[in-house]
Amino acid sequence: KKTAIAWMLGDLQTYDQYIRGDVFDVVICDESGEIVDIVCGFYCYDHAEDEAKSLLEYWNKKELTQ
């Protein structure tokens, strides 16, 4: 019973974030402003920030190897 309630509260929190527009996208652009990567739909700013750091690291390494 406690597990079911915890799941429902989690779903309710996610739905609340969706309704309020509290959803984040990560967009990576090159120096000319062209989009090189985009990931959407993060319901937590911290997760979006972590993904942005990871993508920046990936694209910076890729640029250095070219």
Tab-separated table of N, CA and C in Angstrom:
chain	number	residue	atom	x	y	z
A	1	LYS	N	0.824	-1.193	0.000
A	1	LYS	CA	0.000	0.000	0.000
A	1	LYS	C	0.871	1.261	0.000
A	2	LYS	N	1.914	1.284	0.834
A	2	LYS	CA	2.786	2.461	0.897
A	2	LYS	C	3.514	2.684	-0.425
A	3	THR	N	3.899	1.590	-1.072
A	3	THR	CA	4.583	1.702	-2.359
A	3	THR	C	3.652	2.296	-3.412
A	4	ALA	N	2.410	1.846	-3.434
A	4	ALA	CA	1.440	2.367	-4.402
A	4	ALA	C	1.205	3.855	-4.181
A	5	ILE	N	1.103	4.274	-2.934
A	5	ILE	CA	0.901	5.690	-2.625
A	5	ILE	C	2.114	6.504	-3.061
A	6	ALA	N	3.306	5.987	-2.813
A	6	ALA	CA	4.537	6.686	-3.218
A	6	ALA	C	4.581	6.846	-4.735
A	7	TRP	N	4.203	5.819	-5.471
A	7	TRP	CA	4.174	5.905	-6.938
A	7	TRP	C	3.164	6.944	-7.399
A	8	MET	N	1.998	6.933	-6.798
A	8	MET	CA	0.965	7.898	-7.189
A	8	MET	C	1.407	9.331	-6.892
A	9	LEU	N	2.046	9.538	-5.758
A	9	LEU	CA	2.537	10.882	-5.427
A	9	LEU	C	3.620	11.324	-6.409
A	10	GLY	N	4.481	10.394	-6.812
A	10	GLY	CA	5.500	10.706	-7.809
A	10	GLY	C	4.881	11.078	-9.148
A	11	ASP	N	3.879	10.314	-9.562
A	11	ASP	CA	3.181	10.621	-10.810
A	11	ASP	C	2.483	11.972	-10.727
A	12	LEU	N	1.885	12.243	-9.590
A	12	LEU	CA	1.199	13.524	-9.395
A	12	LEU	C	2.190	14.689	-9.463
A	13	GLN	N	3.352	14.499	-8.875
A	13	GLN	CA	4.380	15.553	-8.911
A	13	GLN	C	4.850	15.796	-10.348
A	14	THR	N	5.074	14.734	-11.099
A	14	THR	CA	5.490	14.870	-12.498
A	14	THR	C	4.406	15.553	-13.322
A	15	TYR	N	3.162	15.172	-13.111
A	15	TYR	CA	2.047	15.797	-13.830
A	15	TYR	C	1.950	17.284	-13.489
A	16	ASP	N	2.149	17.618	-12.221
A	16	ASP	CA	2.132	19.019	-11.793
A	16	ASP	C	3.231	19.810	-12.504
A	17	GLN	N	4.422	19.229	-12.612
A	17	GLN	CA	5.518	19.896	-13.320
A	17	GLN	C	5.145	20.107	-14.781
A	18	TYR	N	4.526	19.114	-15.399
A	18	TYR	CA	4.099	19.210	-16.791
A	18	TYR	C	3.084	20.344	-16.971
A	19	ILE	N	2.080	20.386	-16.102
A	19	ILE	CA	1.033	21.404	-16.195
A	19	ILE	C	1.608	22.807	-16.021
A	20	ARG	N	2.561	22.968	-15.095
A	20	ARG	CA	3.149	24.282	-14.836
A	20	ARG	C	4.225	24.652	-15.861
A	21	GLY	N	4.566	23.732	-16.754
A	21	GLY	CA	5.603	24.010	-17.749
A	21	GLY	C	7.001	23.932	-17.176
A	22	ASP	N	7.138	23.212	-16.080
A	22	ASP	CA	8.429	23.069	-15.399
A	22	ASP	C	9.204	21.908	-16.021
A	23	VAL	N	9.404	22.001	-17.333
A	23	VAL	CA	10.082	20.973	-18.113
A	23	VAL	C	11.220	21.662	-18.859
A	24	PHE	N	12.380	21.030	-18.885
A	24	PHE	CA	13.573	21.673	-19.422
A	24	PHE	C	14.105	20.954	-20.650
A	25	ASP	N	14.672	21.750	-21.552
A	25	ASP	CA	15.327	21.242	-22.753
A	25	ASP	C	16.791	21.641	-22.705
A	26	VAL	N	17.627	20.842	-23.339
A	26	VAL	CA	19.048	21.149	-23.468
A	26	VAL	C	19.341	21.315	-24.952
A	27	VAL	N	19.875	22.471	-25.323
A	27	VAL	CA	20.202	22.756	-26.718
A	27	VAL	C	21.681	23.131	-26.778
A	28	ILE	N	22.432	22.429	-27.613
A	28	ILE	CA	23.852	22.704	-27.798
A	28	ILE	C	24.033	23.312	-29.185
A	29	CYS	N	24.662	24.497	-29.227
A	29	CYS	CA	24.909	25.196	-30.490
A	29	CYS	C	26.406	25.350	-30.712
A	30	ASP	N	26.797	25.410	-31.978
A	30	ASP	CA	28.203	25.679	-32.285
A	30	ASP	C	28.446	27.193	-32.262
A	31	GLU	N	29.669	27.600	-32.594
A	31	GLU	CA	30.027	29.016	-32.520
A	31	GLU	C	29.194	29.898	-33.444
A	32	SER	N	28.682	29.317	-34.525
A	32	SER	CA	27.879	30.106	-35.467
A	32	SER	C	26.396	30.138	-35.083
A	33	GLY	N	26.042	29.462	-33.992
A	33	GLY	CA	24.662	29.457	-33.539
A	33	GLY	C	23.822	28.319	-34.078
A	34	GLU	N	24.430	27.442	-34.870
A	34	GLU	CA	23.714	26.291	-35.404
A	34	GLU	C	23.533	25.234	-34.319
A	35	ILE	N	22.350	24.664	-34.250
A	35	ILE	CA	22.083	23.604	-33.278
A	35	ILE	C	22.793	22.332	-33.710
A	36	VAL	N	23.587	21.769	-32.815
A	36	VAL	CA	24.280	20.513	-33.105
A	36	VAL	C	23.695	19.343	-32.315
A	37	ASP	N	22.970	19.650	-31.239
A	37	ASP	CA	22.358	18.587	-30.435
A	37	ASP	C	21.231	19.186	-29.600
A	38	ILE	N	20.217	18.387	-29.363
A	38	ILE	CA	19.100	18.838	-28.540
A	38	ILE	C	18.474	17.629	-27.851
A	39	VAL	N	18.168	17.795	-26.574
A	39	VAL	CA	17.483	16.766	-25.795
A	39	VAL	C	16.388	17.469	-25.003
A	40	CYS	N	15.186	16.946	-25.050
A	40	CYS	CA	14.042	17.628	-24.427
A	40	CYS	C	13.347	16.727	-23.406
A	41	GLY	N	12.616	17.380	-22.512
A	41	GLY	CA	11.720	16.649	-21.631
A	41	GLY	C	12.252	16.318	-20.257
A	42	PHE	N	13.154	17.134	-19.716
A	42	PHE	CA	13.658	16.893	-18.367
A	42	PHE	C	12.723	17.537	-17.350
A	43	TYR	N	12.253	16.756	-16.390
A	43	TYR	CA	11.353	17.263	-15.362
A	43	TYR	C	12.094	17.704	-14.108
A	44	CYS	N	13.380	17.836	-14.198
A	44	CYS	CA	14.186	18.291	-13.069
A	44	CYS	C	15.340	19.115	-13.625
A	45	TYR	N	15.499	20.331	-13.132
A	45	TYR	CA	16.564	21.207	-13.615
A	45	TYR	C	17.929	20.558	-13.440
A	46	ASP	N	18.132	19.892	-12.301
A	46	ASP	CA	19.434	19.258	-12.045
A	46	ASP	C	19.759	18.194	-13.092
A	47	HIS	N	18.758	17.422	-13.512
A	47	HIS	CA	18.990	16.409	-14.548
A	47	HIS	C	19.324	17.068	-15.884
A	48	ALA	N	18.627	18.151	-16.206
A	48	ALA	CA	18.902	18.877	-17.446
A	48	ALA	C	20.311	19.464	-17.413
A	49	GLU	N	20.705	20.009	-16.271
A	49	GLU	CA	22.043	20.583	-16.132
A	49	GLU	C	23.124	19.509	-16.275
A	50	ASP	N	22.907	18.354	-15.664
A	50	ASP	CA	23.859	17.244	-15.792
A	50	ASP	C	23.988	16.801	-17.245
A	51	GLU	N	22.862	16.702	-17.936
A	51	GLU	CA	22.887	16.303	-19.348
A	51	GLU	C	23.591	17.349	-20.199
A	52	ALA	N	23.374	18.623	-19.906
A	52	ALA	CA	24.045	19.699	-20.646
A	52	ALA	C	25.552	19.595	-20.483
A	53	LYS	N	26.010	19.358	-19.271
A	53	LYS	CA	27.453	19.213	-19.023
A	53	LYS	C	28.010	18.022	-19.785
A	54	SER	N	27.276	16.924	-19.759
A	54	SER	CA	27.710	15.721	-20.466
A	54	SER	C	27.787	15.956	-21.973
A	55	LEU	N	26.769	16.612	-22.541
A	55	LEU	CA	26.776	16.888	-23.979
A	55	LEU	C	27.884	17.859	-24.364
A	56	LEU	N	28.106	18.871	-23.543
A	56	LEU	CA	29.194	19.815	-23.831
A	56	LEU	C	30.546	19.104	-23.827
A	57	GLU	N	30.729	18.229	-22.863
A	57	GLU	CA	31.975	17.458	-22.800
A	57	GLU	C	32.131	16.588	-24.049
A	58	TYR	N	31.057	15.928	-24.450
A	58	TYR	CA	31.083	15.084	-25.644
A	58	TYR	C	31.441	15.897	-26.885
A	59	TRP	N	30.743	17.021	-27.109
A	59	TRP	CA	30.978	17.816	-28.305
A	59	TRP	C	32.348	18.481	-28.286
A	60	ASN	N	32.848	18.872	-27.126
A	60	ASN	CA	34.182	19.444	-27.052
A	60	ASN	C	35.240	18.399	-27.395
A	61	LYS	N	35.080	17.169	-26.907
A	61	LYS	CA	36.020	16.087	-27.238
A	61	LYS	C	35.949	15.767	-28.726
A	62	LYS	N	34.745	15.721	-29.263
A	62	LYS	CA	34.575	15.416	-30.688
A	62	LYS	C	35.243	16.479	-31.548
A	63	GLU	N	35.097	17.736	-31.149
A	63	GLU	CA	35.718	18.837	-31.891
A	63	GLU	C	37.234	18.738	-31.843
A	64	LEU	N	37.781	18.333	-30.715
A	64	LEU	CA	39.235	18.237	-30.582
A	64	LEU	C	39.815	17.100	-31.427
A	65	THR	N	39.031	16.053	-31.674
A	65	THR	CA	39.543	14.916	-32.440
A	65	THR	C	39.384	15.103	-33.937
A	66	GLN	N	38.704	16.140	-34.367
A	66	GLN	CA	38.508	16.361	-35.816
A	66	GLN	C	39.592	17.229	-36.390
